[in-house]
Steps between C-alpha positions, in 0.01 A plus 500: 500500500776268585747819521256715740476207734890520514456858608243537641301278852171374372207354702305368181593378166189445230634300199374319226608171345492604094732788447767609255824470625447222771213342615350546876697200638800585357441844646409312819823349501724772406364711794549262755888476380502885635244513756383178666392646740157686314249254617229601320398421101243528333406368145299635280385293185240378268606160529296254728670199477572333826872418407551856423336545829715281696819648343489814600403391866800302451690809366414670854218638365216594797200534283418450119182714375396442142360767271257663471512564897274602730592845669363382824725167480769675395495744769460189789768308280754806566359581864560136614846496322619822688376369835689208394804687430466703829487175700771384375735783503387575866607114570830590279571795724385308891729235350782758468416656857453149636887456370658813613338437883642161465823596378483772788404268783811208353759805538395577866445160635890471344586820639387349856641145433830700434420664820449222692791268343711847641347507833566115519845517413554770742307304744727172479838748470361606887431150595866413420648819594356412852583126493829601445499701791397268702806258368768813566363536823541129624901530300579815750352285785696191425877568301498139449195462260666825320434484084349129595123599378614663188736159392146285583328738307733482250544102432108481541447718244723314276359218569160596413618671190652172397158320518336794324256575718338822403584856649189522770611151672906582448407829727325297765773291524742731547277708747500163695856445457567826659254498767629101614677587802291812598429291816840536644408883542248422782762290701647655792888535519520253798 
C-alpha cells in the first residue's frame, strides 16, 4: 500500500490497525513521511476502545469505523471524507492561485515603483539641468560672478556632506546654493 501511494495520487486510504507487517498507525505514519498532503484516512478495526480511537484521530486519521460496519455508514463515512478531501484541495489550490496573483501584482507594483523612481530621477536631472541654466545665464550676463555659483555650490555641498546630512537635503542645498544670487539677473545694467 505504502509503495502505490508513492506512485500513485490517492483521494482515500481505508486501513486497519491489526495487520502483519505494521500496524494502521504505523502505516499512518509512514504515509505521511511521503505524502502529507493525503488528507483523508480512514480506519478500519474491531477494536472500540476510545484510546485506540483517539490515536488514530491523532495519527491524522478523519474517521474510525469498527467492524462489522454498516454499508450505509460506510458509504456516508467515505462520502463525507471525499467532500472533505475536495474542500481542502480546492482551498490547497485558491491558496496557490491566491499566491501566484500576489506574487504577480508585487512584481508590477515594483515594475511601476522602478518606473516611477526612473521618471523621478529624470524629473530632478531636468529640474537641475534648468537651474543650471538659469545660473549660466546670469554668468554670461555678469563676467564678474563667472564660476562664482559653482564654488558656492561647491563649499555648500561640502559642508553639508561633512554634517552628514542625507542625499535629498544635500541636493536642496546645493539647488539653493546655486540659485542664491539668481536675483541679480532681474537687475537692470544701470
Amino acid at each position: 500500500g505504502l509503495e502505490k501511494i508513492k506512485q500513485t495520487d490517492y483521494d482515500l486510504v481505508l486501513t486497519d490497525i491489526k495487520m502483519p507487517v505494521m500496524d494502521g498507525f504505523e502505516m499512518i505514519t509512514q504515509m505521511r513521511k511521503n505524502n502529507n498532503d493525503l488528507p483523508v484516512v480512514i480506519i478500519l478495526s474491531a477494536y472500540t476502545e476510545l484510546n485506540q480511537l483517539r490515536k488514530a484521530i491523532q495519527q491524522g486519521a478523519h474517521d474510525y469505523l469498527t467492524k462489522p460496519f454498516n454499508l450505509h455508514e460506510m458509504d456516508i463515512t467515505v462520502q463525507r471524507a471525499l467532500e472533505r478531501n475536495r474542500l481542502i484541495r480546492e482551498n490547497i489550490s485558491y491558496k496557490r492561485r491566491l499566491e501566484e496573483k500576489v506574487e504577480q501584482q508585487t512584481i508590477a507594483l515594483w515594475n511601476q515603483l522602478q518606473e516611477l523612481e526612473n521618471t523621478h530621477k529624470h524629473l530632478l536631472d531636468s529640474y537641475e539641468s534648468t537651474i543650471v541654466a538659469l545660473c549660466a545665464a546670469l554668468e554670461a550676463r555678469d563676467r564678474s560672478t563667472e564660476h562664482h555659483v559653482r564654488r558656492v555650490e561647491h563649499h555648500v555641498q561640502k559642508m553639508a556632506e561633512h554634517l552628514g546630512l542625507d542625499e535629498e537635503k544635500i541636493r536642496v542645498i546645493r539647488w539653493g546654493a546655486i540659485l542664491h544670487d539668481i536675483g541679480n539677473i532681474g537687475i537692470s545694467d544701470n
